[in-house]
Amino acid sequence: GRAAGREDHTRRQGWDLEGQRELERADSGYTFQVGTLSDYRTGYREAFRSAYRAGFTDAGGRAPGQ
């Protein structure tokens, strides 16, 4: 998420959190040992959104609501 946010700002693509393929799938790194896929996706998406915001703002952008 952090790299995606930083990249979007650096490439002047603007804030595009919902257009991220990783966020849509939210299954990267999943194995059944960590629990249900549904729970994993919920946590993955929350972490991805937070990291995207951090990457975007670290690169000098302003996230919505800032």
Short mmCIF file of N, CA and C in Angstrom, two decimals:
data_model
loop_
_atom_site.label_atom_id
_atom_site.label_comp_id
_atom_site.label_asym_id
_atom_site.label_seq_id
_atom_site.Cartn_x
_atom_site.Cartn_y
_atom_site.Cartn_z
N GLY A 1 0.80 -1.19 0.00
CA GLY A 1 0.00 0.00 0.00
C GLY A 1 0.85 1.26 0.00
N ARG A 2 1.89 1.25 0.80
CA ARG A 2 2.75 2.44 0.89
C ARG A 2 3.39 2.74 -0.47
N ALA A 3 3.91 1.71 -1.11
CA ALA A 3 4.55 1.92 -2.42
C ALA A 3 3.53 2.40 -3.45
N ALA A 4 2.32 1.86 -3.42
CA ALA A 4 1.28 2.27 -4.37
C ALA A 4 0.91 3.73 -4.17
N GLY A 5 0.76 4.16 -2.93
CA GLY A 5 0.42 5.55 -2.65
C GLY A 5 1.52 6.50 -3.08
N ARG A 6 2.75 6.14 -2.75
CA ARG A 6 3.90 6.97 -3.13
C ARG A 6 3.99 7.06 -4.66
N GLU A 7 3.81 5.94 -5.32
CA GLU A 7 3.88 5.89 -6.78
C GLU A 7 2.78 6.73 -7.43
N ASP A 8 1.57 6.66 -6.93
CA ASP A 8 0.48 7.45 -7.50
C ASP A 8 0.77 8.94 -7.39
N HIS A 9 1.31 9.36 -6.26
CA HIS A 9 1.62 10.79 -6.13
C HIS A 9 2.79 11.17 -7.02
N THR A 10 3.84 10.37 -7.02
CA THR A 10 5.02 10.68 -7.80
C THR A 10 4.71 10.75 -9.29
N ARG A 11 3.84 9.90 -9.77
CA ARG A 11 3.45 9.89 -11.18
C ARG A 11 2.33 10.89 -11.49
N ARG A 12 1.95 11.66 -10.47
CA ARG A 12 0.90 12.68 -10.60
C ARG A 12 -0.42 12.09 -11.07
N GLN A 13 -0.70 10.89 -10.62
CA GLN A 13 -1.96 10.26 -10.98
C GLN A 13 -3.06 10.64 -10.00
N GLY A 14 -2.69 11.25 -8.92
CA GLY A 14 -3.68 11.63 -7.92
C GLY A 14 -4.08 10.46 -7.05
N TRP A 15 -4.91 10.76 -6.09
CA TRP A 15 -5.40 9.77 -5.12
C TRP A 15 -6.28 8.76 -5.85
N ASP A 16 -5.90 7.49 -5.84
CA ASP A 16 -6.68 6.47 -6.53
C ASP A 16 -6.66 5.18 -5.72
N LEU A 17 -7.06 5.28 -4.50
CA LEU A 17 -7.04 4.13 -3.60
C LEU A 17 -7.94 3.01 -4.09
N GLU A 18 -9.13 3.33 -4.54
CA GLU A 18 -10.07 2.29 -4.94
C GLU A 18 -9.70 1.63 -6.27
N GLY A 19 -8.78 2.20 -7.02
CA GLY A 19 -8.36 1.60 -8.28
C GLY A 19 -7.20 0.63 -8.14
N GLN A 20 -6.84 0.28 -6.92
CA GLN A 20 -5.70 -0.59 -6.69
C GLN A 20 -6.10 -2.06 -6.77
N ARG A 21 -5.48 -2.82 -7.66
CA ARG A 21 -5.79 -4.23 -7.84
C ARG A 21 -5.53 -5.03 -6.56
N GLU A 22 -4.46 -4.70 -5.86
CA GLU A 22 -4.14 -5.41 -4.63
C GLU A 22 -5.24 -5.25 -3.59
N LEU A 23 -5.83 -4.08 -3.54
CA LEU A 23 -6.91 -3.81 -2.59
C LEU A 23 -8.17 -4.58 -2.97
N GLU A 24 -8.44 -4.69 -4.24
CA GLU A 24 -9.62 -5.42 -4.69
C GLU A 24 -9.51 -6.90 -4.36
N ARG A 25 -8.36 -7.50 -4.65
CA ARG A 25 -8.18 -8.93 -4.41
C ARG A 25 -7.98 -9.23 -2.92
N ALA A 26 -7.11 -8.46 -2.29
CA ALA A 26 -6.85 -8.58 -0.85
C ALA A 26 -6.56 -10.00 -0.39
N ASP A 27 -5.76 -10.71 -1.18
CA ASP A 27 -5.44 -12.08 -0.79
C ASP A 27 -3.95 -12.40 -0.88
N SER A 28 -3.14 -11.40 -1.15
CA SER A 28 -1.71 -11.62 -1.27
C SER A 28 -1.13 -12.14 0.05
N GLY A 29 -0.46 -13.26 -0.02
CA GLY A 29 0.16 -13.84 1.16
C GLY A 29 -0.76 -14.69 2.01
N TYR A 30 -2.01 -14.85 1.60
CA TYR A 30 -2.95 -15.61 2.41
C TYR A 30 -2.62 -17.10 2.43
N THR A 31 -2.70 -17.69 3.61
CA THR A 31 -2.66 -19.15 3.78
C THR A 31 -3.73 -19.49 4.81
N PHE A 32 -4.25 -20.67 4.74
CA PHE A 32 -5.34 -21.06 5.64
C PHE A 32 -4.92 -21.04 7.11
N GLN A 33 -3.62 -21.09 7.37
CA GLN A 33 -3.14 -21.08 8.76
C GLN A 33 -3.44 -19.76 9.48
N VAL A 34 -3.66 -18.69 8.73
CA VAL A 34 -3.89 -17.39 9.37
C VAL A 34 -5.37 -17.15 9.67
N GLY A 35 -6.24 -18.05 9.27
CA GLY A 35 -7.67 -17.90 9.55
C GLY A 35 -8.47 -17.89 8.27
N THR A 36 -9.68 -17.38 8.37
CA THR A 36 -10.56 -17.37 7.21
C THR A 36 -10.11 -16.32 6.21
N LEU A 37 -10.40 -16.58 4.95
CA LEU A 37 -10.05 -15.62 3.90
C LEU A 37 -10.83 -14.32 4.10
N SER A 38 -12.05 -14.41 4.54
CA SER A 38 -12.87 -13.23 4.78
C SER A 38 -12.22 -12.31 5.84
N ASP A 39 -11.81 -12.89 6.95
CA ASP A 39 -11.15 -12.10 8.00
C ASP A 39 -9.82 -11.53 7.50
N TYR A 40 -9.09 -12.34 6.75
CA TYR A 40 -7.80 -11.90 6.22
C TYR A 40 -8.01 -10.70 5.30
N ARG A 41 -8.99 -10.78 4.43
CA ARG A 41 -9.26 -9.68 3.50
C ARG A 41 -9.64 -8.40 4.23
N THR A 42 -10.41 -8.52 5.28
CA THR A 42 -10.79 -7.34 6.06
C THR A 42 -9.55 -6.65 6.63
N GLY A 43 -8.66 -7.42 7.25
CA GLY A 43 -7.44 -6.86 7.80
C GLY A 43 -6.50 -6.34 6.74
N TYR A 44 -6.39 -7.06 5.63
CA TYR A 44 -5.53 -6.66 4.53
C TYR A 44 -5.96 -5.31 3.98
N ARG A 45 -7.25 -5.17 3.76
CA ARG A 45 -7.76 -3.92 3.20
C ARG A 45 -7.56 -2.74 4.15
N GLU A 46 -7.77 -2.97 5.41
CA GLU A 46 -7.55 -1.91 6.40
C GLU A 46 -6.09 -1.47 6.41
N ALA A 47 -5.18 -2.43 6.43
CA ALA A 47 -3.75 -2.12 6.44
C ALA A 47 -3.32 -1.46 5.13
N PHE A 48 -3.84 -1.95 4.00
CA PHE A 48 -3.48 -1.38 2.71
C PHE A 48 -3.91 0.08 2.63
N ARG A 49 -5.12 0.38 3.06
CA ARG A 49 -5.61 1.77 3.02
C ARG A 49 -4.75 2.69 3.87
N SER A 50 -4.39 2.23 5.04
CA SER A 50 -3.54 3.03 5.94
C SER A 50 -2.16 3.25 5.32
N ALA A 51 -1.58 2.20 4.75
CA ALA A 51 -0.26 2.30 4.15
C ALA A 51 -0.29 3.18 2.89
N TYR A 52 -1.35 3.09 2.11
CA TYR A 52 -1.49 3.92 0.91
C TYR A 52 -1.49 5.39 1.31
N ARG A 53 -2.29 5.73 2.32
CA ARG A 53 -2.35 7.11 2.80
C ARG A 53 -0.96 7.59 3.23
N ALA A 54 -0.24 6.75 3.97
CA ALA A 54 1.10 7.11 4.44
C ALA A 54 2.05 7.33 3.27
N GLY A 55 2.02 6.43 2.29
CA GLY A 55 2.90 6.58 1.13
C GLY A 55 2.58 7.81 0.32
N PHE A 56 1.31 8.09 0.14
CA PHE A 56 0.89 9.25 -0.64
C PHE A 56 1.33 10.54 0.05
N THR A 57 1.10 10.63 1.34
CA THR A 57 1.46 11.86 2.05
C THR A 57 2.98 11.97 2.24
N ASP A 58 3.66 10.86 2.44
CA ASP A 58 5.13 10.89 2.54
C ASP A 58 5.76 11.45 1.28
N ALA A 59 5.11 11.19 0.15
CA ALA A 59 5.62 11.67 -1.14
C ALA A 59 5.25 13.14 -1.40
N GLY A 60 4.51 13.74 -0.47
CA GLY A 60 4.17 15.15 -0.59
C GLY A 60 2.73 15.42 -0.97
N GLY A 61 1.93 14.38 -1.11
CA GLY A 61 0.54 14.57 -1.50
C GLY A 61 -0.35 14.85 -0.30
N ARG A 62 -1.56 15.25 -0.62
CA ARG A 62 -2.57 15.48 0.43
C ARG A 62 -3.69 14.49 0.22
N ALA A 63 -3.90 13.67 1.22
CA ALA A 63 -4.96 12.68 1.16
C ALA A 63 -6.30 13.36 1.36
N PRO A 64 -7.36 12.79 0.81
CA PRO A 64 -8.70 13.36 1.03
C PRO A 64 -8.99 13.47 2.53
N GLY A 65 -9.58 14.56 2.90
CA GLY A 65 -9.92 14.78 4.31
C GLY A 65 -8.80 15.41 5.10
N GLN A 66 -7.70 15.75 4.47
CA GLN A 66 -6.60 16.38 5.19
C GLN A 66 -6.66 17.86 5.06
#
